[in-house]
Short mmCIF file of C-alpha atoms and ligand atoms in Angstrom, two decimals:
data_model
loop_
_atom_site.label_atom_id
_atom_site.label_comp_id
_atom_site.label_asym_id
_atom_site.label_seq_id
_atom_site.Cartn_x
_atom_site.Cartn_y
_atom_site.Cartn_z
CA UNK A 11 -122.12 -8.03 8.54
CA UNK A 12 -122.26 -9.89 5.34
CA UNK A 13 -124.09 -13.49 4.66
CA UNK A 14 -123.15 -16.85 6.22
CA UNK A 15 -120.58 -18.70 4.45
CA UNK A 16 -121.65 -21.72 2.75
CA UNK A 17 -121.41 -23.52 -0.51
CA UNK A 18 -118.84 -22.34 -3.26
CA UNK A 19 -118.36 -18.87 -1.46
CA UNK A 20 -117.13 -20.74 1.63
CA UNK A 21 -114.69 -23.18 -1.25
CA UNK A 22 -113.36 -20.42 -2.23
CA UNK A 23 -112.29 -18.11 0.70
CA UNK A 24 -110.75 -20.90 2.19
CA UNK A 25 -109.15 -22.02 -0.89
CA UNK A 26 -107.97 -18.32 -0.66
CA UNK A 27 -106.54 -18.62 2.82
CA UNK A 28 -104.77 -21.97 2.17
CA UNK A 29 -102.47 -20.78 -0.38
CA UNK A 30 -101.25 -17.59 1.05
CA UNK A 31 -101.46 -15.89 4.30
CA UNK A 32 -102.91 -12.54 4.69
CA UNK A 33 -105.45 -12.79 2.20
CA UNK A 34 -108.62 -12.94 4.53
CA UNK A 35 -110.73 -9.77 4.58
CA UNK A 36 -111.88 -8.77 8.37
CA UNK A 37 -115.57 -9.46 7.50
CA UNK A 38 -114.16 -13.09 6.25
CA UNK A 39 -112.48 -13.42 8.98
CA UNK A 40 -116.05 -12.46 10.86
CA UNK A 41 -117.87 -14.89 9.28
CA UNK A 42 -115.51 -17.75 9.95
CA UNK A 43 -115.46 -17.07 13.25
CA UNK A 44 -119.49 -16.78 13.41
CA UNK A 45 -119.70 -20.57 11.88
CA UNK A 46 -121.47 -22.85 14.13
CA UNK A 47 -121.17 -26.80 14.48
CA UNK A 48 -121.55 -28.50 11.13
CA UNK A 49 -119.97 -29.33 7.46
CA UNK A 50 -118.48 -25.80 6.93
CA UNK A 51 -117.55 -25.24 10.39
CA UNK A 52 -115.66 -28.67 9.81
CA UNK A 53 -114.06 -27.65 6.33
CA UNK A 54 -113.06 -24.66 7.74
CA UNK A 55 -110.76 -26.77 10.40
CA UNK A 56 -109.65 -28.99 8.28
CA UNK A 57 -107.96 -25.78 5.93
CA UNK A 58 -106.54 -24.48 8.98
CA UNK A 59 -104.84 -27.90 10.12
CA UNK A 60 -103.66 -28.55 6.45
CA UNK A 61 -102.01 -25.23 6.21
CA UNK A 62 -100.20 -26.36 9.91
CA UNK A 63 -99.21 -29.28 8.48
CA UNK A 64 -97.55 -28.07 5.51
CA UNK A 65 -96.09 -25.39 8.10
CA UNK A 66 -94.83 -26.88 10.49
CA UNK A 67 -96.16 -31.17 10.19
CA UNK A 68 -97.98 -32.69 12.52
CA UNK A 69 -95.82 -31.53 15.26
CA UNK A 70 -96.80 -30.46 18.84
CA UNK A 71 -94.25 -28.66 20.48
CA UNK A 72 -94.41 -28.76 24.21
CA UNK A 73 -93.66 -25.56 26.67
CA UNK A 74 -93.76 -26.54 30.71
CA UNK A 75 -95.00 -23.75 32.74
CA UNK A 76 -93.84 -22.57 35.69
CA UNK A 77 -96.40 -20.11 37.84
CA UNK A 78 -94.10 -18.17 39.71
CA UNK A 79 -95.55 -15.74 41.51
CA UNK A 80 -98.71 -13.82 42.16
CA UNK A 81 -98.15 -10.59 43.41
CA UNK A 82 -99.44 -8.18 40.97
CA UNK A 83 -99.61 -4.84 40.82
CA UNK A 84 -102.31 -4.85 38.27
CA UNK A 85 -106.40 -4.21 38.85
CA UNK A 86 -107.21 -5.79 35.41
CA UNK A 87 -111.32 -6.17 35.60
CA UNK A 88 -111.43 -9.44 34.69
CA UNK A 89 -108.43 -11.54 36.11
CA UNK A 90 -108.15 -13.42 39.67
CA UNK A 91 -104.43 -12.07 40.52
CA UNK A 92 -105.87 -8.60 40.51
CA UNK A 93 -104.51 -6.33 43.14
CA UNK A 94 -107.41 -5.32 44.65
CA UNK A 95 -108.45 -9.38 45.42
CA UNK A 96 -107.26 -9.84 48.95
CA UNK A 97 -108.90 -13.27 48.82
CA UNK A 98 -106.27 -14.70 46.94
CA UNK A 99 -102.95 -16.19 47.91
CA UNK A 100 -99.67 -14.38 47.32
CA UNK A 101 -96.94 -16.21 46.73
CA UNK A 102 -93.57 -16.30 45.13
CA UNK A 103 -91.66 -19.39 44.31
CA UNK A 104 -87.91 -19.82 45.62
CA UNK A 105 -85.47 -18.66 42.67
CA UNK A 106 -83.45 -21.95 43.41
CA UNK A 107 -86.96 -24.02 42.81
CA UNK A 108 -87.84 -22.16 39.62
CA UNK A 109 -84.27 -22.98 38.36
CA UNK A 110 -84.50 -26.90 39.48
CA UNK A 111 -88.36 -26.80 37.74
CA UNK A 112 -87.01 -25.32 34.45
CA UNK A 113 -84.10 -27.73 34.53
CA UNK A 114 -86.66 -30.74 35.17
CA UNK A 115 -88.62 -29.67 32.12
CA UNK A 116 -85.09 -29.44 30.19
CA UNK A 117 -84.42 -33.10 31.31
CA UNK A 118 -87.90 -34.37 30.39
CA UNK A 119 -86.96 -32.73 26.89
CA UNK A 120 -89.78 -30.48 26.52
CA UNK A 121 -88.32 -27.48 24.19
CA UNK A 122 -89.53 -24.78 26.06
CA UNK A 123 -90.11 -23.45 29.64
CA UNK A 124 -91.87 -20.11 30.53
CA UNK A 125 -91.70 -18.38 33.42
CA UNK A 126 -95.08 -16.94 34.11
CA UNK A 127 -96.41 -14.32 37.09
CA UNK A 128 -98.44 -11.55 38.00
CA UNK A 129 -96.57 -8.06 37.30
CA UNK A 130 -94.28 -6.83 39.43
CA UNK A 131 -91.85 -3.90 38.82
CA UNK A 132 -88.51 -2.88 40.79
CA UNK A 133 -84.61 -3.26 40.89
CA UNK A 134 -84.88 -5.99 42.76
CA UNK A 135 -87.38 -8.12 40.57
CA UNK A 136 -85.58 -7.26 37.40
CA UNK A 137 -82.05 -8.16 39.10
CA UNK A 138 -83.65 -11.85 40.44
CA UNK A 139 -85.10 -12.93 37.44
CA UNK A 140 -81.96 -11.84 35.24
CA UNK A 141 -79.90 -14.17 37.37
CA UNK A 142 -82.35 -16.88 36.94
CA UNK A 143 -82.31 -16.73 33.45
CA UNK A 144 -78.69 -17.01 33.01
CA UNK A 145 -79.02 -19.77 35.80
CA UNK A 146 -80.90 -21.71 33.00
CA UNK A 147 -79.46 -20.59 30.14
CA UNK A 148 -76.13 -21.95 31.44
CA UNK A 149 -77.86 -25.44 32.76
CA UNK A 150 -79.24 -26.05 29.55
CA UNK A 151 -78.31 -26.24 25.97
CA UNK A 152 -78.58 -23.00 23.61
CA UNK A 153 -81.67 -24.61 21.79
CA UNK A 154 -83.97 -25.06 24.98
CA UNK A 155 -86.25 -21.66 24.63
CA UNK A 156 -86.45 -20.09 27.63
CA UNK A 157 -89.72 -17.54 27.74
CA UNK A 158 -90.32 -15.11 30.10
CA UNK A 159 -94.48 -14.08 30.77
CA UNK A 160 -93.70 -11.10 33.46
CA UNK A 161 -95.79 -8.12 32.28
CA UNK A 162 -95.43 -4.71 31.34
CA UNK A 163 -91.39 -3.48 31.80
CA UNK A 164 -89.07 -1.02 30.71
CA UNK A 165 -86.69 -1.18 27.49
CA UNK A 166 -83.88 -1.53 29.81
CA UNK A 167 -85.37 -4.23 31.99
CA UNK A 168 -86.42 -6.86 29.06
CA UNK A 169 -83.06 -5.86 27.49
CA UNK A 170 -81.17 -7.11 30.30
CA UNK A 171 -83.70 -10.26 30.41
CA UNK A 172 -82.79 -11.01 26.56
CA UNK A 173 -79.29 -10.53 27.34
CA UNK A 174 -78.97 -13.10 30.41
CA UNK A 175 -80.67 -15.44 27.76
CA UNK A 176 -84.10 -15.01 27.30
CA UNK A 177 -85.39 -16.14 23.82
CA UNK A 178 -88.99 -15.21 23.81
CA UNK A 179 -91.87 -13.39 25.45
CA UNK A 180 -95.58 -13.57 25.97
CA UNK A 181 -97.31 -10.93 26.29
CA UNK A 182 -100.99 -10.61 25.61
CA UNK A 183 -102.60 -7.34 24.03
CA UNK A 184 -105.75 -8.25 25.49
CA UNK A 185 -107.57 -6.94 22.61
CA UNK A 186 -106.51 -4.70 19.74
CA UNK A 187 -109.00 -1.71 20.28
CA UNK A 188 -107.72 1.00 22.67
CA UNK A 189 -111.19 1.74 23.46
CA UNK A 190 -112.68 -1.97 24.47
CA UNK A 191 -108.83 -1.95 26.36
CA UNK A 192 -110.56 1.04 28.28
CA UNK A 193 -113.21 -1.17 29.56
CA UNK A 194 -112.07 -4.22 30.95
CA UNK A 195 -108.88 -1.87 33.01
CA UNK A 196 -108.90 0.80 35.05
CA UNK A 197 -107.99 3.85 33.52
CA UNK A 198 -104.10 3.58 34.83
CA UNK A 199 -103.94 0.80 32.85
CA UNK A 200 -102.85 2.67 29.18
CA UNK A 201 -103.52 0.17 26.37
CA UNK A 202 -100.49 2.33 24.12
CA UNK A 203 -97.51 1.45 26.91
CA UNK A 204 -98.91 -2.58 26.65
CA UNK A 205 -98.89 -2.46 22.62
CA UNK A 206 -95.01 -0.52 22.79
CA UNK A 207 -93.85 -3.43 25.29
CA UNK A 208 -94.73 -5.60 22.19
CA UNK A 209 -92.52 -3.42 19.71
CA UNK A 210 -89.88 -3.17 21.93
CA UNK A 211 -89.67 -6.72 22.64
CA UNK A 212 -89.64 -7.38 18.85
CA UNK A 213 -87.14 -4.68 18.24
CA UNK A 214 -84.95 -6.58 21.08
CA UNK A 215 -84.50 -9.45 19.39
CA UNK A 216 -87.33 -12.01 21.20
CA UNK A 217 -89.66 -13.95 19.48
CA UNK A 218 -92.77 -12.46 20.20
CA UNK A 219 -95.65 -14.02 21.60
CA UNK A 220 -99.36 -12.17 22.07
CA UNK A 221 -103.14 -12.88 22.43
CA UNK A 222 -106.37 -11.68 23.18
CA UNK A 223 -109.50 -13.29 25.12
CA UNK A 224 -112.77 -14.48 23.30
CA UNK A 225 -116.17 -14.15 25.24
CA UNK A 226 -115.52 -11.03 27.13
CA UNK A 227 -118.68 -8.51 27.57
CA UNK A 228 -118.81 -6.35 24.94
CA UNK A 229 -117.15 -8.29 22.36
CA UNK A 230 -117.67 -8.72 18.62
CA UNK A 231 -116.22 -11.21 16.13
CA UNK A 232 -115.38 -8.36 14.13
CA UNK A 233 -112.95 -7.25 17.45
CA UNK A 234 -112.18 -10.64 16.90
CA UNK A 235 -111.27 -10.04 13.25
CA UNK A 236 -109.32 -7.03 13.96
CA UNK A 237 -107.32 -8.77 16.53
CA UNK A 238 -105.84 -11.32 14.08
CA UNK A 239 -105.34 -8.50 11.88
CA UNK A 240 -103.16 -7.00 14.76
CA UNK A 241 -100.99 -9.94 15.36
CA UNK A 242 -99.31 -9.46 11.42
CA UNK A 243 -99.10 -5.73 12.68
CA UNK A 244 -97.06 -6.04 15.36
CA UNK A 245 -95.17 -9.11 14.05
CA UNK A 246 -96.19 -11.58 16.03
CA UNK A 247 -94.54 -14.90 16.03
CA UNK A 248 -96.49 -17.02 18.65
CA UNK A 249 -100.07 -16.48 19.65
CA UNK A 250 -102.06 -18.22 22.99
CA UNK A 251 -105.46 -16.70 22.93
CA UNK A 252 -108.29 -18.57 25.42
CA UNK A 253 -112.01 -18.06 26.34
CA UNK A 254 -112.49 -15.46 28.63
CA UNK A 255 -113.38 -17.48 32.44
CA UNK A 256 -115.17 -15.48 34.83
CA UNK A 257 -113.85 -15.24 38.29
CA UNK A 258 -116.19 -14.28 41.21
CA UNK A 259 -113.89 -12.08 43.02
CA UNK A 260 -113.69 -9.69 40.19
CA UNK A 261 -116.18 -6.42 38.86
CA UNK A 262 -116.28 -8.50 35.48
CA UNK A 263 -117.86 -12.02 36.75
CA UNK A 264 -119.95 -12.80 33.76
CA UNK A 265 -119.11 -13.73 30.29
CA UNK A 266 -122.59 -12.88 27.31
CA UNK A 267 -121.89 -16.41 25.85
CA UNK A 268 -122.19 -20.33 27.12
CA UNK A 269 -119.20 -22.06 28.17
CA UNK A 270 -120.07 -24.12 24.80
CA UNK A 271 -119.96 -21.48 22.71
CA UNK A 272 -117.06 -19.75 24.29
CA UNK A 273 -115.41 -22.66 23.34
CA UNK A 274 -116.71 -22.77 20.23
CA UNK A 275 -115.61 -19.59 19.14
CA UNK A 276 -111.91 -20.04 21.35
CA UNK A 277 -111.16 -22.96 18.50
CA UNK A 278 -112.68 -21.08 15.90
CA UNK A 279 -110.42 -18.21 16.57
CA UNK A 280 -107.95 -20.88 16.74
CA UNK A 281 -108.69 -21.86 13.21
CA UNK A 282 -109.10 -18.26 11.55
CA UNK A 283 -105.43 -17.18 13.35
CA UNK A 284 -103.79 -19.70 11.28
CA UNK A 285 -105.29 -19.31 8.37
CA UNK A 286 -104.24 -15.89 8.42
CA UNK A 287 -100.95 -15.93 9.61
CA UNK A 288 -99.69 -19.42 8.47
CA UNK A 289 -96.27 -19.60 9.79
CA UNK A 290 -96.51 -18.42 13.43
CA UNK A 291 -97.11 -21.05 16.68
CA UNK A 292 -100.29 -21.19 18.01
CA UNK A 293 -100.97 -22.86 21.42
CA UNK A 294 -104.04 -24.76 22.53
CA UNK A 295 -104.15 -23.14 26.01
CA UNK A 296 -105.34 -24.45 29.57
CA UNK A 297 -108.38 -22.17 29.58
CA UNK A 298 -109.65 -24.06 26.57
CA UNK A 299 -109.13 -27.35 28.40
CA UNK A 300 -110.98 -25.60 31.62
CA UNK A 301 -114.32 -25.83 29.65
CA UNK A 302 -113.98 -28.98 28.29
CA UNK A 303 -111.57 -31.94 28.44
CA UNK A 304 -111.45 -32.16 24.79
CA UNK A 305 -110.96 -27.98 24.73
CA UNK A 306 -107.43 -28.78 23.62
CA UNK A 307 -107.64 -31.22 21.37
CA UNK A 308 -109.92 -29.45 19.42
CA UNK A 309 -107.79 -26.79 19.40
CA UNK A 310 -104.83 -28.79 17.92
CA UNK A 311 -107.28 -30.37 15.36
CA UNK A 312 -108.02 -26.72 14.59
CA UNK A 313 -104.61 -25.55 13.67
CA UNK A 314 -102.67 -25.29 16.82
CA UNK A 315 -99.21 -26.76 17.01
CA UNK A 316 -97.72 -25.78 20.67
CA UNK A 317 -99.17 -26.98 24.22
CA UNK A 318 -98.10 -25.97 27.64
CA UNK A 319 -98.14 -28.52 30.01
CA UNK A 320 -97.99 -27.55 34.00
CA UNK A 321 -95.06 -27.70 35.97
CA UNK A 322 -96.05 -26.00 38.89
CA UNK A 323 -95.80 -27.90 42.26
CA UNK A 324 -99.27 -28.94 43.43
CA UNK A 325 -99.23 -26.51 45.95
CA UNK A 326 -98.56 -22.78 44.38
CA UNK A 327 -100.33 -24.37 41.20
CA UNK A 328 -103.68 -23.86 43.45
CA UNK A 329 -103.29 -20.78 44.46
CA UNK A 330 -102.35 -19.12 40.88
CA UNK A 331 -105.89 -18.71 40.11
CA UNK A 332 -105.93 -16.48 37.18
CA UNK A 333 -109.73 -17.61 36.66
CA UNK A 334 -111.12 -20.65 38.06
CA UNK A 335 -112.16 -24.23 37.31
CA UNK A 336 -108.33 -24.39 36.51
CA UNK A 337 -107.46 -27.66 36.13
CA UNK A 338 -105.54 -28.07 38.93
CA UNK A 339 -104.14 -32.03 39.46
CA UNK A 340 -103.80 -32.14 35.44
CA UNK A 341 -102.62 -35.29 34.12
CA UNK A 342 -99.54 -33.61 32.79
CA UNK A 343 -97.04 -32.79 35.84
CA UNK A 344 -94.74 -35.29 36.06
CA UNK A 345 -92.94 -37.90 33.97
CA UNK A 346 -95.70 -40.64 33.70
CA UNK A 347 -98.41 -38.02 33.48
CA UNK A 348 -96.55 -36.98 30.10
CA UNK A 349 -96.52 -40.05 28.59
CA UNK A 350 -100.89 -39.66 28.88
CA UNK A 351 -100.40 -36.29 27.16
CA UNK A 352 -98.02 -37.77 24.14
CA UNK A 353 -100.85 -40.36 23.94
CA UNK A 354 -104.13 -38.07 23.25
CA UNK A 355 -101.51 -36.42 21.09
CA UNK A 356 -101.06 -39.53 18.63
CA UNK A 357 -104.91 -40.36 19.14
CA UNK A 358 -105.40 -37.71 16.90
CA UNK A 359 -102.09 -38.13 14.76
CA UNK A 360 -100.09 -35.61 15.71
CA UNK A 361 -96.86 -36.27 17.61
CA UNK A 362 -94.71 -34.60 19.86
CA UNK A 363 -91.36 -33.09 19.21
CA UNK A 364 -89.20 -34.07 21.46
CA UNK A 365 -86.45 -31.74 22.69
CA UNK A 366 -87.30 -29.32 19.68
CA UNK A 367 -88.19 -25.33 20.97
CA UNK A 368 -90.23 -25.48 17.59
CA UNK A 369 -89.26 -21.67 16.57
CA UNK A 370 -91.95 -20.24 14.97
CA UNK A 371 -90.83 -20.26 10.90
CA UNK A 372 -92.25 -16.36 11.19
CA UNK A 373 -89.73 -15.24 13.45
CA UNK A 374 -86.55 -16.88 10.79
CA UNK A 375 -88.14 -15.42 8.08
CA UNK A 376 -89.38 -12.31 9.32
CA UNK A 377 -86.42 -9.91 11.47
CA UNK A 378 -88.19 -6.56 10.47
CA UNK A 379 -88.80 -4.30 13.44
CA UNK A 380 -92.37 -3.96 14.42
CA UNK A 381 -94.17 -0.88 13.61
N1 SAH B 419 -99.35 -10.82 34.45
C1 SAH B 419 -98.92 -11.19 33.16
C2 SAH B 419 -98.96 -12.70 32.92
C3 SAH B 419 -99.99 -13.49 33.68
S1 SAH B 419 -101.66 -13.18 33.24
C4 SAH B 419 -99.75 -10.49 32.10
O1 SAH B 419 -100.83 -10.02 32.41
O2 SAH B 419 -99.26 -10.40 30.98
C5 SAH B 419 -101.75 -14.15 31.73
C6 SAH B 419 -103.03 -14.01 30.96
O3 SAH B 419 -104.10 -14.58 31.67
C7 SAH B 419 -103.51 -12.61 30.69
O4 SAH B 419 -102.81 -12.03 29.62
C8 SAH B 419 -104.99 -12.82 30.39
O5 SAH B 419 -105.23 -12.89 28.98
C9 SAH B 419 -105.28 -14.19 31.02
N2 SAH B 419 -106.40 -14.12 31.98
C10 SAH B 419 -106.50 -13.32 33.06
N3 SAH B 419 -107.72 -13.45 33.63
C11 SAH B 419 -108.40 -14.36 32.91
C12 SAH B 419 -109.72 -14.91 32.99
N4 SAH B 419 -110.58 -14.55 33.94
N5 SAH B 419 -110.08 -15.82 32.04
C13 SAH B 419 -109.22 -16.20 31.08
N6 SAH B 419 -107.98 -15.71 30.96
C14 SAH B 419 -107.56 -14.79 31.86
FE1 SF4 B 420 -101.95 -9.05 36.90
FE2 SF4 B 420 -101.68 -10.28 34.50
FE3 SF4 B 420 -103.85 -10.66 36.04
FE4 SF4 B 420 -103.55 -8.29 34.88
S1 SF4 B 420 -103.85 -10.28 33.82
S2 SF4 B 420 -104.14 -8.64 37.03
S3 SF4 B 420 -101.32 -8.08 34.96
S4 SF4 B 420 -101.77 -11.26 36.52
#
């Protein structure tokens, strides 16, 4: 890989990036993601937050999440809820309490909910969760997003999802190389079916939401670059990327790099997706917070513009232990707790859109099927 940006070469690619999106090469990309604390590392935050700003203001738009379940029938190398850990918990929340959480978050006029487990396939599943939805939709006005995070599933299955009243999905590609897909999963585990849930979703109508990890063995900031690259690929309109956190009971327990610099390079990656992309939502994600109780803020300061406060009950909330050091009791699960979160938010002059779902100004402008 090239030099370090510095100096006038470091003006002017981020000059570049400012005034239109896409124009970052991978090896710029790279390099911005390489920069460690200091002036350019700063300058190169600051671009990113002015180009959210003109994008989309100083807005944070606030998603409560609901972790419903943790049955899985996944062995992903690297994550807590794998099948094959029979030290954790399984649990599935009560349709009737998911539906009374998401209207909660509705009445606290957050924008967004998302319903977020472990994967699980069958009839059954697919019928619950479609009555849930239009449970929701129909206790809640049409402009309160309501995003599902349930895995892999067939055409017919998020079809049915989108048409009870679904708006968006998350959905994390992991990483954009089929190959480094190869070796955090076991070989069941096709990277291909994962990346044609993504076009299918698109071509359904949802706004899309995807992601990779940063610190994972193996992994270079050129990955890194190629991932960004990915999310214009596949159309992307939201994207929740966060370091990699190693969890014990799993055959991938250690990350190469610090928790400092996985953090580091999680808001750096924060910074380089939105200078590429421009008009899509980012989210400064729990794991970020995890490593540091700043992680977030520096996230937002970084370009993000979308944060996903916890509405779990205390109880399952513990036991959904996708990696650990989670914060668990987090100051943002109930009504008073929120009004803590809208103040960091204005510490660092941004504010929170109340009752907005913040759609991503990607997904209005851009209706074309994925590849
Ligand atoms: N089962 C669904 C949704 C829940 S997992 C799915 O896999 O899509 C949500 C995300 O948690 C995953 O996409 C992965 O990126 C992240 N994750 C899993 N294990 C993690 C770990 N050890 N550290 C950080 N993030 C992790
Ligand atoms: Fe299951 Fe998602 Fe964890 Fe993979 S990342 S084991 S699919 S919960």
């Amino acid at each position: 890989m090239g030099n370090a940006l510095t100096g006038s070469a470091l003006d002017e690619v981020l000059a570049r990036a400012q005034a239109a999106p896409f124009s970052l090469s991978r090896d710029e990309l790279a390099a911005l993601l390489r920069l460690r604390p200091g002036p350019e590392r700063e300058a190169f935050h600051a671009a990113a937050r002015a180009v959210r700003d003109r994008v989309s203001g100083p807005n944070v738009y606030l998603r409560g999440l609901l972790e419903i379940g943790t049955r899985c029938r996944k062995d992903c190398l690297y994550c807590g809820l794998r099948r094959s850990n029979s030290h954790t918990v399984r649990y599935e929340m009560a349709p009737p309490e998911i539906v009374r959480l998401a209207v909660r978050v509705y009445e606290l006029r957050l924008g967004s909910v998302v319903l977020q487990s472990g994967e699980v396939q069958s009839a059954k599943h697919t019928a619950v969760v479609e009555e849930m939805v239009r449970r929701i939709r129909s206790l809640t006005s049409p402009d309160f997003a309501i995003v599902l995070s349930l895995g892999e599933q067939s055409e017919e299955t998020y079809a049915r999802w989108r048409a009870a009243g679904a708006d968006r999905y998350l959905l994390r590609i992991e990483t954009s190389s089929a190959a480094f897909y190869r070796t955090l999963h076991p070989a069941t585990h096709r990277w291909e079916v994962r990346k044609n849930c993504l076009s299918t979703l698109k071509r359904l109508g949802y706004q899309l939401g995807t992601g990779v990890m940063m610190g994972l063995p193996g992994q270079t900031a050129e990955m890194l670059a190629d991932d960004i690259i990915f999310y214009r690929r596949i159309h992307a309109d939201m994207i929740g990327m966060g370091p990699f956190l190693p969890h014990d009971e799993t055959p991938i327990r250690e990350s190469p790099l610090t928790e400092a610099e996985r953090l580091e390079l999680g808001v750096n990656m924060v910074a380089a997706t939105r200078l590429y992309l421009h008009t899509c939502n980012i989210a400064a994600t729990t794991a970020l917070q995890a490593l540091s109780p700043q992680g977030r803020e520096q996230a937002l300061l970084a370009g993000a513009n979308v944060l996903m406060p916890n509405f779990t009950d205390d109880a399952h909330r513990r036991a959904y232990q996708l990696y650990p050091g989670k914060p668990i009791v987090d100051e943002v699960s109930g009504e008073e707790p929120l009004s803590a979160l809208e103040a960091s938010i204005r510490s660092i002059g941004m504010s929170v859109a109340w009752g907005l779902p913040g759609t991503p100004p990607h997904y209005l402008a851009d209706r074309d099927p994925a590849e």
